[in-house]
Amino acid sequence: MESVKPVPEERTAEPLTEYVQRVNRRFRAFDRRRPLVWDLLFTGFWVTAALIDCLGGGWRNVAHDTDVPDGLVLVLSLGLSVPLLWRRVHPRATLLVMAPVALVNAWSGVLLQAALLQLVLVFHIVLRLPLRSLWWVITLLIAPTCVTVARHGEGTWNQQLGSQLVSVGVVVLIAVTVRTRRNYTEALEDRARRLEVERDQQGRLAAAAERARIAREMHDIIGHNLSVITGLADGGRYAAAKSPERAAQALDAIGTTSRQALGELRRLLDVLRDDEQDGDQAELAPQPALTDLDQLVDGVRRAGLPVRTTVRGHATLPEGRQLTVYRIIQEALTNTLKHAGPEATAHIDLCYEPGGAVALTVTDTGHGAPTPALSDGRGLPGMRERTSLYGGTLEAGPRPGPEQGWRVHLHLPEESPQ
C-alpha cells in the first residue's frame, strides 16, 4: 500500500489587531526591562528635531523677532527638549524646569516650536498624578501665551488662549483615556490573580475533602473485613482441636472475606488511578446498599457475633442515604467485634419513616470499652461526616444503666424538596 503523506495545514494569516497587540506587548516588556533605552531614543529624537529647527533657521518663519542671538536660540532649544529625559520619573519637576525657558522663549519673540513639548509633560502628569495638579499645570502653560500677547500684541486674547486651552484639553483627554484603560486592565489582572488564588484554594479544599472521603471508605472496607477475619480466625483456632469441620468452614469464610475485601480495595484503587493506559477503564461496581445488609450480617455472624435484626417500614431511600446507613451499621458491628468481648450480642433496629426519614439504633451487650477506638481512630469521625451530609444526628456512647454495652443511634430527617 502506498503511504499517504499528511497534508500540512494551511496557516491562516494573523489578524492585524492581534499582530499589533503582540508587537505592543513585546515593546512594553522591553520598556519595562530597559526604560532608559526608550527615554534616550525619545529624547534624542526631539532634541535632534529642535536642533534642526534651531540651526536650520526654520524658527525665523514664525518668530516675532528674528534678531535674537543664535546662542540664545540654541540654549532655548536644548532647554525645551533635553529635560524630556526625566519626563516619566519626575514630570512635575521637569515641567517646572521648562517653564522659565518657555517664558524666555515667549518674551524674546523666538517662539520655538519646541515649546509644544510641554504638552508631553502634561500627558505624563495626568497619567501618573492626581488630577488636582492640573490647575497649576494650566497656569504654567498659559503664562507664556499671555506674555506673547502682552509683549508683541499679535492676535487677540481669545484666539491665543483658546488655541492653547484646546491643545491642553486634547492632551488631557488622551491621558485620561489611557489612564482609565490602564486602571481597568490592572483591575482585570488583579481580579484574575485573585480568581486564580481562589481556584487553587478551592482545588486544595476539594483534594482534602476527597482524601478524607477515600480514607473513610478504606477504613470502612478494610477495618470491617479485617475484624471479621480476626473473629473467624479466633473461632477457627478454638474449633480446630474439637471440630476440624468447623475449622475448615472458618478457613473458607476467611478466604471468602479476604477475597471480597481485596476486590473492593482493588476497585477503589482503580478508580483513583490518574493515568489509564491503552484506554482501559477501571472496573466499576455499585456501592453497597441496604439490600446487601443481610450479607453483611451473615459475615458478622460467621465471625462469632450473634446479630438480631429488626426492620420496620419500607425502604424508599436514595443510594446516598442507603450507603450512609449501611456504613454506619458496618462500623458499629466492626467495633462490637473488636471491643465487645466474648459472649456479646448485637441488635440492629432499623425504622423507615415517612418522607424518606430513617432511624437506626445498633446496640450490643458487650463488656469491652469501644470509646478509645471511636475517639482516636476514624470510626466515629467518619460516621459523623456521613451523617452531616444529610443533616442528620448521630449519638454514640454506653447504654444507660443497668444495661451494659454500647449504643449507636442515627436519625436522618426527611429529604428537603428540590
PDB file of C-alpha atoms in Angstrom, residues 131-382:
ATOM      1  CA  LEU A 131      -5.972  65.401  38.545  1.00  0.00           C
ATOM      2  CA  ARG A 132      -5.997  68.252  41.049  1.00  0.00           C
ATOM      3  CA  SER A 133      -2.472  69.044  39.802  1.00  0.00           C
ATOM      4  CA  LEU A 134      -3.959  70.381  36.559  1.00  0.00           C
ATOM      5  CA  TRP A 135      -4.696  73.895  37.871  1.00  0.00           C
ATOM      6  CA  TRP A 136      -1.065  74.884  38.249  1.00  0.00           C
ATOM      7  CA  VAL A 137      -0.106  72.985  35.082  1.00  0.00           C
ATOM      8  CA  ILE A 138      -2.579  75.045  33.054  1.00  0.00           C
ATOM      9  CA  THR A 139      -1.265  78.196  34.726  1.00  0.00           C
ATOM     10  CA  LEU A 140       2.311  77.406  33.659  1.00  0.00           C
ATOM     11  CA  LEU A 141       1.223  76.725  30.070  1.00  0.00           C
ATOM     12  CA  ILE A 142      -0.942  79.835  29.726  1.00  0.00           C
ATOM     13  CA  ALA A 143       1.664  82.195  31.161  1.00  0.00           C
ATOM     14  CA  PRO A 144       3.939  82.182  28.026  1.00  0.00           C
ATOM     15  CA  THR A 145       0.883  82.814  25.827  1.00  0.00           C
ATOM     16  CA  CYS A 146      -0.094  85.795  27.947  1.00  0.00           C
ATOM     17  CA  VAL A 147       3.466  87.139  27.732  1.00  0.00           C
ATOM     18  CA  THR A 148       3.450  86.791  23.939  1.00  0.00           C
ATOM     19  CA  VAL A 149       0.144  88.624  23.537  1.00  0.00           C
ATOM     20  CA  ALA A 150       1.100  91.357  26.015  1.00  0.00           C
ATOM     21  CA  ARG A 151       4.598  91.994  24.650  1.00  0.00           C
ATOM     22  CA  HIS A 152       4.185  91.548  20.925  1.00  0.00           C
ATOM     23  CA  GLY A 153       0.467  92.303  20.600  1.00  0.00           C
ATOM     24  CA  GLU A 154      -0.174  89.913  17.748  1.00  0.00           C
ATOM     25  CA  GLY A 155      -3.576  88.254  17.700  1.00  0.00           C
ATOM     26  CA  THR A 156      -6.429  88.558  20.199  1.00  0.00           C
ATOM     27  CA  TRP A 157      -6.510  87.192  23.708  1.00  0.00           C
ATOM     28  CA  ASN A 158      -9.434  84.907  22.919  1.00  0.00           C
ATOM     29  CA  GLN A 159      -7.719  83.425  19.893  1.00  0.00           C
ATOM     30  CA  GLN A 160      -4.383  82.789  21.606  1.00  0.00           C
ATOM     31  CA  LEU A 161      -5.747  81.480  24.915  1.00  0.00           C
ATOM     32  CA  GLY A 162      -8.467  79.440  23.219  1.00  0.00           C
ATOM     33  CA  SER A 163      -5.967  77.706  20.982  1.00  0.00           C
ATOM     34  CA  GLN A 164      -3.712  76.925  23.946  1.00  0.00           C
ATOM     35  CA  LEU A 165      -6.589  75.645  26.106  1.00  0.00           C
ATOM     36  CA  VAL A 166      -7.863  73.420  23.278  1.00  0.00           C
ATOM     37  CA  SER A 167      -4.397  71.870  22.886  1.00  0.00           C
ATOM     38  CA  VAL A 168      -4.151  71.225  26.628  1.00  0.00           C
ATOM     39  CA  GLY A 169      -7.694  69.831  26.714  1.00  0.00           C
ATOM     40  CA  VAL A 170      -6.998  67.344  23.918  1.00  0.00           C
ATOM     41  CA  VAL A 171      -3.832  66.108  25.653  1.00  0.00           C
ATOM     42  CA  VAL A 172      -5.690  65.805  28.980  1.00  0.00           C
ATOM     43  CA  LEU A 173      -8.489  63.770  27.381  1.00  0.00           C
ATOM     44  CA  ILE A 174      -5.982  61.425  25.749  1.00  0.00           C
ATOM     45  CA  ALA A 175      -4.117  60.979  29.044  1.00  0.00           C
ATOM     46  CA  VAL A 176      -7.349  60.358  30.984  1.00  0.00           C
ATOM     47  CA  THR A 177      -8.397  57.749  28.408  1.00  0.00           C
ATOM     48  CA  VAL A 178      -5.059  55.961  28.623  1.00  0.00           C
ATOM     49  CA  ARG A 179      -5.101  56.160  32.422  1.00  0.00           C
ATOM     50  CA  THR A 180      -8.648  54.763  32.624  1.00  0.00           C
ATOM     51  CA  ARG A 181      -7.757  51.946  30.277  1.00  0.00           C
ATOM     52  CA  ARG A 182      -4.640  51.131  32.251  1.00  0.00           C
ATOM     53  CA  ASN A 183      -6.533  51.130  35.559  1.00  0.00           C
ATOM     54  CA  TYR A 184      -9.196  48.907  34.037  1.00  0.00           C
ATOM     55  CA  THR A 185      -6.577  46.467  32.750  1.00  0.00           C
ATOM     56  CA  GLU A 186      -4.823  46.390  36.121  1.00  0.00           C
ATOM     57  CA  ALA A 187      -8.148  45.736  37.838  1.00  0.00           C
ATOM     58  CA  LEU A 188      -8.833  42.842  35.469  1.00  0.00           C
ATOM     59  CA  GLU A 189      -5.377  41.403  36.063  1.00  0.00           C
ATOM     60  CA  ASP A 190      -5.788  41.738  39.828  1.00  0.00           C
ATOM     61  CA  ARG A 191      -9.161  40.047  39.621  1.00  0.00           C
ATOM     62  CA  ALA A 192      -7.684  37.259  37.513  1.00  0.00           C
ATOM     63  CA  ARG A 193      -4.924  36.744  40.083  1.00  0.00           C
ATOM     64  CA  ARG A 194      -7.435  36.632  42.920  1.00  0.00           C
ATOM     65  CA  LEU A 195      -9.616  34.203  41.000  1.00  0.00           C
ATOM     66  CA  GLU A 196      -6.578  32.022  40.347  1.00  0.00           C
ATOM     67  CA  VAL A 197      -5.708  32.022  44.051  1.00  0.00           C
ATOM     68  CA  GLU A 198      -9.321  31.233  44.911  1.00  0.00           C
ATOM     69  CA  ARG A 199      -9.357  28.448  42.332  1.00  0.00           C
ATOM     70  CA  ASP A 200      -6.193  26.949  43.833  1.00  0.00           C
ATOM     71  CA  GLN A 201      -7.694  27.173  47.308  1.00  0.00           C
ATOM     72  CA  GLN A 202     -10.891  25.508  46.135  1.00  0.00           C
ATOM     73  CA  GLY A 203      -8.784  22.819  44.490  1.00  0.00           C
ATOM     74  CA  ARG A 204      -6.880  22.190  47.715  1.00  0.00           C
ATOM     75  CA  LEU A 205     -10.118  22.056  49.703  1.00  0.00           C
ATOM     76  CA  ALA A 206     -11.633  19.652  47.203  1.00  0.00           C
ATOM     77  CA  ALA A 207      -8.494  17.491  47.313  1.00  0.00           C
ATOM     78  CA  ALA A 208      -8.589  17.457  51.135  1.00  0.00           C
ATOM     79  CA  ALA A 209     -12.269  16.501  51.108  1.00  0.00           C
ATOM     80  CA  GLU A 210     -11.574  13.771  48.569  1.00  0.00           C
ATOM     81  CA  ARG A 211      -8.692  12.428  50.661  1.00  0.00           C
ATOM     82  CA  ALA A 212     -10.968  12.344  53.699  1.00  0.00           C
ATOM     83  CA  ARG A 213     -13.640  10.514  51.715  1.00  0.00           C
ATOM     84  CA  ILE A 214     -11.123   7.982  50.415  1.00  0.00           C
ATOM     85  CA  ALA A 215      -9.709   7.433  53.899  1.00  0.00           C
ATOM     86  CA  ARG A 216     -13.246   6.917  55.209  1.00  0.00           C
ATOM     87  CA  GLU A 217     -14.067   4.384  52.505  1.00  0.00           C
ATOM     88  CA  MET A 218     -10.805   2.461  53.007  1.00  0.00           C
ATOM     89  CA  HIS A 219     -11.349   2.444  56.760  1.00  0.00           C
ATOM     90  CA  ASP A 220     -14.850   1.041  56.342  1.00  0.00           C
ATOM     91  CA  ILE A 221     -13.776  -1.581  53.814  1.00  0.00           C
ATOM     92  CA  ILE A 222     -10.526  -2.776  55.373  1.00  0.00           C
ATOM     93  CA  GLY A 223     -11.449  -2.270  59.031  1.00  0.00           C
ATOM     94  CA  HIS A 224     -14.669  -4.247  58.837  1.00  0.00           C
ATOM     95  CA  ASN A 225     -13.302  -7.122  56.791  1.00  0.00           C
ATOM     96  CA  LEU A 226     -10.192  -7.456  58.945  1.00  0.00           C
ATOM     97  CA  SER A 227     -12.370  -7.545  62.055  1.00  0.00           C
ATOM     98  CA  VAL A 228     -14.461 -10.319  60.514  1.00  0.00           C
ATOM     99  CA  ILE A 229     -11.309 -12.208  59.519  1.00  0.00           C
ATOM    100  CA  THR A 230      -9.907 -11.844  63.042  1.00  0.00           C
ATOM    101  CA  GLY A 231     -13.123 -13.198  64.562  1.00  0.00           C
ATOM    102  CA  LEU A 232     -13.170 -16.110  62.144  1.00  0.00           C
ATOM    103  CA  ALA A 233      -9.517 -16.897  62.830  1.00  0.00           C
ATOM    104  CA  ASP A 234     -10.052 -16.883  66.589  1.00  0.00           C
ATOM    105  CA  GLY A 235     -13.109 -19.124  66.250  1.00  0.00           C
ATOM    106  CA  GLY A 236     -11.265 -21.472  63.899  1.00  0.00           C
ATOM    107  CA  ARG A 237      -8.383 -21.786  66.327  1.00  0.00           C
ATOM    108  CA  TYR A 238     -10.680 -22.929  69.151  1.00  0.00           C
ATOM    109  CA  ALA A 239     -12.643 -25.239  66.850  1.00  0.00           C
ATOM    110  CA  ALA A 240      -9.551 -26.885  65.337  1.00  0.00           C
ATOM    111  CA  ALA A 241      -8.975 -29.156  68.316  1.00  0.00           C
ATOM    112  CA  LYS A 242     -12.595 -30.306  68.705  1.00  0.00           C
ATOM    113  CA  SER A 243     -14.232 -29.967  65.297  1.00  0.00           C
ATOM    114  CA  PRO A 244     -11.956 -29.949  62.241  1.00  0.00           C
ATOM    115  CA  GLU A 245     -15.018 -29.416  60.050  1.00  0.00           C
ATOM    116  CA  ARG A 246     -15.838 -26.146  61.838  1.00  0.00           C
ATOM    117  CA  ALA A 247     -12.200 -25.093  61.453  1.00  0.00           C
ATOM    118  CA  ALA A 248     -12.357 -25.778  57.716  1.00  0.00           C
ATOM    119  CA  GLN A 249     -15.560 -23.721  57.473  1.00  0.00           C
ATOM    120  CA  ALA A 250     -13.837 -20.870  59.283  1.00  0.00           C
ATOM    121  CA  LEU A 251     -10.922 -21.035  56.863  1.00  0.00           C
ATOM    122  CA  ASP A 252     -13.321 -20.983  53.908  1.00  0.00           C
ATOM    123  CA  ALA A 253     -15.082 -17.968  55.374  1.00  0.00           C
ATOM    124  CA  ILE A 254     -11.718 -16.245  55.914  1.00  0.00           C
ATOM    125  CA  GLY A 255     -10.811 -16.833  52.281  1.00  0.00           C
ATOM    126  CA  THR A 256     -14.175 -15.545  51.053  1.00  0.00           C
ATOM    127  CA  THR A 257     -13.997 -12.436  53.216  1.00  0.00           C
ATOM    128  CA  SER A 258     -10.388 -11.765  52.206  1.00  0.00           C
ATOM    129  CA  ARG A 259     -11.192 -12.029  48.522  1.00  0.00           C
ATOM    130  CA  GLN A 260     -14.197  -9.766  48.963  1.00  0.00           C
ATOM    131  CA  ALA A 261     -12.087  -7.164  50.781  1.00  0.00           C
ATOM    132  CA  LEU A 262      -9.353  -7.425  48.162  1.00  0.00           C
ATOM    133  CA  GLY A 263     -11.875  -6.936  45.344  1.00  0.00           C
ATOM    134  CA  GLU A 264     -13.402  -3.862  46.975  1.00  0.00           C
ATOM    135  CA  LEU A 265      -9.960  -2.403  47.639  1.00  0.00           C
ATOM    136  CA  ARG A 266      -8.854  -3.083  44.055  1.00  0.00           C
ATOM    137  CA  ARG A 267     -11.931  -1.325  42.669  1.00  0.00           C
ATOM    138  CA  LEU A 268     -11.288   1.658  44.902  1.00  0.00           C
ATOM    139  CA  LEU A 269      -7.654   1.897  43.800  1.00  0.00           C
ATOM    140  CA  ASP A 270      -8.638   1.501  40.132  1.00  0.00           C
ATOM    141  CA  VAL A 271     -10.941   4.492  40.414  1.00  0.00           C
ATOM    142  CA  LEU A 272      -8.121   6.527  41.965  1.00  0.00           C
ATOM    143  CA  ARG A 273      -5.670   5.853  39.148  1.00  0.00           C
ATOM    144  CA  ASP A 274      -4.701   9.069  37.405  1.00  0.00           C
ATOM    145  CA  ASP A 275      -3.465   7.579  34.138  1.00  0.00           C
ATOM    146  CA  GLU A 276      -5.393   4.934  32.255  1.00  0.00           C
ATOM    147  CA  GLN A 277      -3.126   3.004  29.927  1.00  0.00           C
ATOM    148  CA  ASP A 278      -4.320   1.884  26.488  1.00  0.00           C
ATOM    149  CA  GLY A 279      -7.783   3.262  27.148  1.00  0.00           C
ATOM    150  CA  ASP A 280      -8.535   0.717  29.920  1.00  0.00           C
ATOM    151  CA  GLN A 281     -11.204   1.825  32.322  1.00  0.00           C
ATOM    152  CA  ALA A 282     -11.449   0.998  35.984  1.00  0.00           C
ATOM    153  CA  GLU A 283     -13.617  -1.926  36.985  1.00  0.00           C
ATOM    154  CA  LEU A 284     -16.801  -0.429  38.356  1.00  0.00           C
ATOM    155  CA  ALA A 285     -19.174  -1.907  40.907  1.00  0.00           C
ATOM    156  CA  PRO A 286     -22.189  -0.446  42.695  1.00  0.00           C
ATOM    157  CA  GLN A 287     -21.751   0.824  46.231  1.00  0.00           C
ATOM    158  CA  PRO A 288     -23.289  -1.394  48.920  1.00  0.00           C
ATOM    159  CA  ALA A 289     -26.937  -0.692  49.700  1.00  0.00           C
ATOM    160  CA  LEU A 290     -29.413  -1.806  52.321  1.00  0.00           C
ATOM    161  CA  THR A 291     -30.285  -4.776  50.131  1.00  0.00           C
ATOM    162  CA  ASP A 292     -26.803  -6.068  50.993  1.00  0.00           C
ATOM    163  CA  LEU A 293     -27.468  -5.799  54.736  1.00  0.00           C
ATOM    164  CA  ASP A 294     -28.245  -9.496  55.080  1.00  0.00           C
ATOM    165  CA  GLN A 295     -24.897 -10.401  53.535  1.00  0.00           C
ATOM    166  CA  LEU A 296     -23.130  -8.049  55.949  1.00  0.00           C
ATOM    167  CA  VAL A 297     -24.939  -9.521  58.957  1.00  0.00           C
ATOM    168  CA  ASP A 298     -24.202 -13.087  57.820  1.00  0.00           C
ATOM    169  CA  GLY A 299     -20.489 -12.285  57.629  1.00  0.00           C
ATOM    170  CA  VAL A 300     -20.507 -10.868  61.149  1.00  0.00           C
ATOM    171  CA  ARG A 301     -22.387 -13.898  62.432  1.00  0.00           C
ATOM    172  CA  ARG A 302     -19.819 -16.219  60.866  1.00  0.00           C
ATOM    173  CA  ALA A 303     -17.164 -14.251  62.726  1.00  0.00           C
ATOM    174  CA  GLY A 304     -18.815 -15.256  66.009  1.00  0.00           C
ATOM    175  CA  LEU A 305     -21.081 -12.307  66.864  1.00  0.00           C
ATOM    176  CA  PRO A 306     -24.800 -13.138  67.148  1.00  0.00           C
ATOM    177  CA  VAL A 307     -26.774 -10.371  65.481  1.00  0.00           C
ATOM    178  CA  ARG A 308     -30.528  -9.818  65.642  1.00  0.00           C
ATOM    179  CA  THR A 309     -32.178  -7.546  63.077  1.00  0.00           C
ATOM    180  CA  THR A 310     -35.471  -5.677  63.263  1.00  0.00           C
ATOM    181  CA  VAL A 311     -36.673  -3.746  60.227  1.00  0.00           C
ATOM    182  CA  ARG A 312     -39.839  -1.644  60.240  1.00  0.00           C
ATOM    183  CA  GLY A 313     -41.337   0.145  57.288  1.00  0.00           C
ATOM    184  CA  HIS A 314     -40.410   0.045  53.620  1.00  0.00           C
ATOM    185  CA  ALA A 315     -37.056   1.177  52.204  1.00  0.00           C
ATOM    186  CA  THR A 316     -37.517   4.090  49.818  1.00  0.00           C
ATOM    187  CA  LEU A 317     -34.127   5.750  50.317  1.00  0.00           C
ATOM    188  CA  PRO A 318     -31.853   7.050  47.543  1.00  0.00           C
ATOM    189  CA  GLU A 319     -28.474   5.426  47.041  1.00  0.00           C
ATOM    190  CA  GLY A 320     -26.526   8.013  49.034  1.00  0.00           C
ATOM    191  CA  ARG A 321     -28.681   7.614  52.136  1.00  0.00           C
ATOM    192  CA  GLN A 322     -28.619   3.836  51.844  1.00  0.00           C
ATOM    193  CA  LEU A 323     -24.812   3.890  51.723  1.00  0.00           C
ATOM    194  CA  THR A 324     -24.691   6.104  54.830  1.00  0.00           C
ATOM    195  CA  VAL A 325     -26.958   3.776  56.824  1.00  0.00           C
ATOM    196  CA  TYR A 326     -25.084   0.715  55.576  1.00  0.00           C
ATOM    197  CA  ARG A 327     -21.651   2.098  56.507  1.00  0.00           C
ATOM    198  CA  ILE A 328     -22.788   3.142  59.986  1.00  0.00           C
ATOM    199  CA  ILE A 329     -24.195  -0.329  60.640  1.00  0.00           C
ATOM    200  CA  GLN A 330     -20.955  -1.819  59.324  1.00  0.00           C
ATOM    201  CA  GLU A 331     -18.815   0.397  61.559  1.00  0.00           C
ATOM    202  CA  ALA A 332     -20.956  -0.259  64.642  1.00  0.00           C
ATOM    203  CA  LEU A 333     -20.737  -4.033  64.149  1.00  0.00           C
ATOM    204  CA  THR A 334     -16.999  -3.775  63.459  1.00  0.00           C
ATOM    205  CA  ASN A 335     -16.420  -2.014  66.773  1.00  0.00           C
ATOM    206  CA  THR A 336     -18.565  -4.576  68.536  1.00  0.00           C
ATOM    207  CA  LEU A 337     -16.403  -7.350  67.084  1.00  0.00           C
ATOM    208  CA  LYS A 338     -13.261  -5.558  68.199  1.00  0.00           C
ATOM    209  CA  HIS A 339     -14.186  -4.410  71.673  1.00  0.00           C
ATOM    210  CA  ALA A 340     -17.360  -6.006  72.980  1.00  0.00           C
ATOM    211  CA  GLY A 341     -15.602  -9.134  74.176  1.00  0.00           C
ATOM    212  CA  PRO A 342     -16.820 -12.739  74.180  1.00  0.00           C
ATOM    213  CA  GLU A 343     -20.444 -13.694  74.730  1.00  0.00           C
ATOM    214  CA  ALA A 344     -21.587 -10.331  73.308  1.00  0.00           C
ATOM    215  CA  THR A 345     -24.635  -9.995  71.114  1.00  0.00           C
ATOM    216  CA  ALA A 346     -25.808  -7.171  68.847  1.00  0.00           C
ATOM    217  CA  HIS A 347     -29.191  -5.833  67.816  1.00  0.00           C
ATOM    218  CA  ILE A 348     -29.974  -3.734  64.748  1.00  0.00           C
ATOM    219  CA  ASP A 349     -33.217  -1.759  64.871  1.00  0.00           C
ATOM    220  CA  LEU A 350     -33.921  -0.048  61.536  1.00  0.00           C
ATOM    221  CA  CYS A 351     -37.057   2.027  61.064  1.00  0.00           C
ATOM    222  CA  TYR A 352     -38.074   3.675  57.790  1.00  0.00           C
ATOM    223  CA  GLU A 353     -40.183   6.735  58.499  1.00  0.00           C
ATOM    224  CA  PRO A 354     -42.499   8.617  56.130  1.00  0.00           C
ATOM    225  CA  GLY A 355     -40.947  11.190  53.807  1.00  0.00           C
ATOM    226  CA  GLY A 356     -37.605   9.414  53.476  1.00  0.00           C
ATOM    227  CA  ALA A 357     -36.566   9.790  57.121  1.00  0.00           C
ATOM    228  CA  VAL A 358     -34.826   6.868  58.780  1.00  0.00           C
ATOM    229  CA  ALA A 359     -33.958   5.947  62.372  1.00  0.00           C
ATOM    230  CA  LEU A 360     -31.284   3.391  63.199  1.00  0.00           C
ATOM    231  CA  THR A 361     -30.183   2.006  66.549  1.00  0.00           C
ATOM    232  CA  VAL A 362     -27.367  -0.524  66.937  1.00  0.00           C
ATOM    233  CA  THR A 363     -26.796  -1.880  70.431  1.00  0.00           C
ATOM    234  CA  ASP A 364     -24.606  -4.607  71.892  1.00  0.00           C
ATOM    235  CA  THR A 365     -24.293  -6.363  75.242  1.00  0.00           C
ATOM    236  CA  GLY A 366     -20.529  -6.352  75.372  1.00  0.00           C
ATOM    237  CA  HIS A 367     -18.262  -5.590  78.308  1.00  0.00           C
ATOM    238  CA  GLY A 368     -15.491  -4.005  76.302  1.00  0.00           C
ATOM    239  CA  ALA A 369     -14.581  -0.325  76.008  1.00  0.00           C
ATOM    240  CA  PRO A 370     -15.061   0.914  72.454  1.00  0.00           C
ATOM    241  CA  THR A 371     -14.738   4.562  73.414  1.00  0.00           C
ATOM    242  CA  PRO A 372     -10.975   4.908  72.730  1.00  0.00           C
ATOM    243  CA  ALA A 373     -11.286   3.267  69.333  1.00  0.00           C
ATOM    244  CA  LEU A 374     -14.112   5.560  68.351  1.00  0.00           C
ATOM    245  CA  SER A 375     -12.461   8.749  69.540  1.00  0.00           C
ATOM    246  CA  ASP A 376      -8.885   8.103  68.498  1.00  0.00           C
ATOM    247  CA  GLY A 377      -9.447   6.474  65.118  1.00  0.00           C
ATOM    248  CA  ARG A 378     -11.555   7.238  62.061  1.00  0.00           C
ATOM    249  CA  GLY A 379     -14.664   5.340  63.136  1.00  0.00           C
ATOM    250  CA  LEU A 380     -16.776   7.942  64.894  1.00  0.00           C
ATOM    251  CA  PRO A 381     -15.491  10.930  62.823  1.00  0.00           C
ATOM    252  CA  GLY A 382     -16.320   9.038  59.633  1.00  0.00           C
TER     253      GLY A 382
END
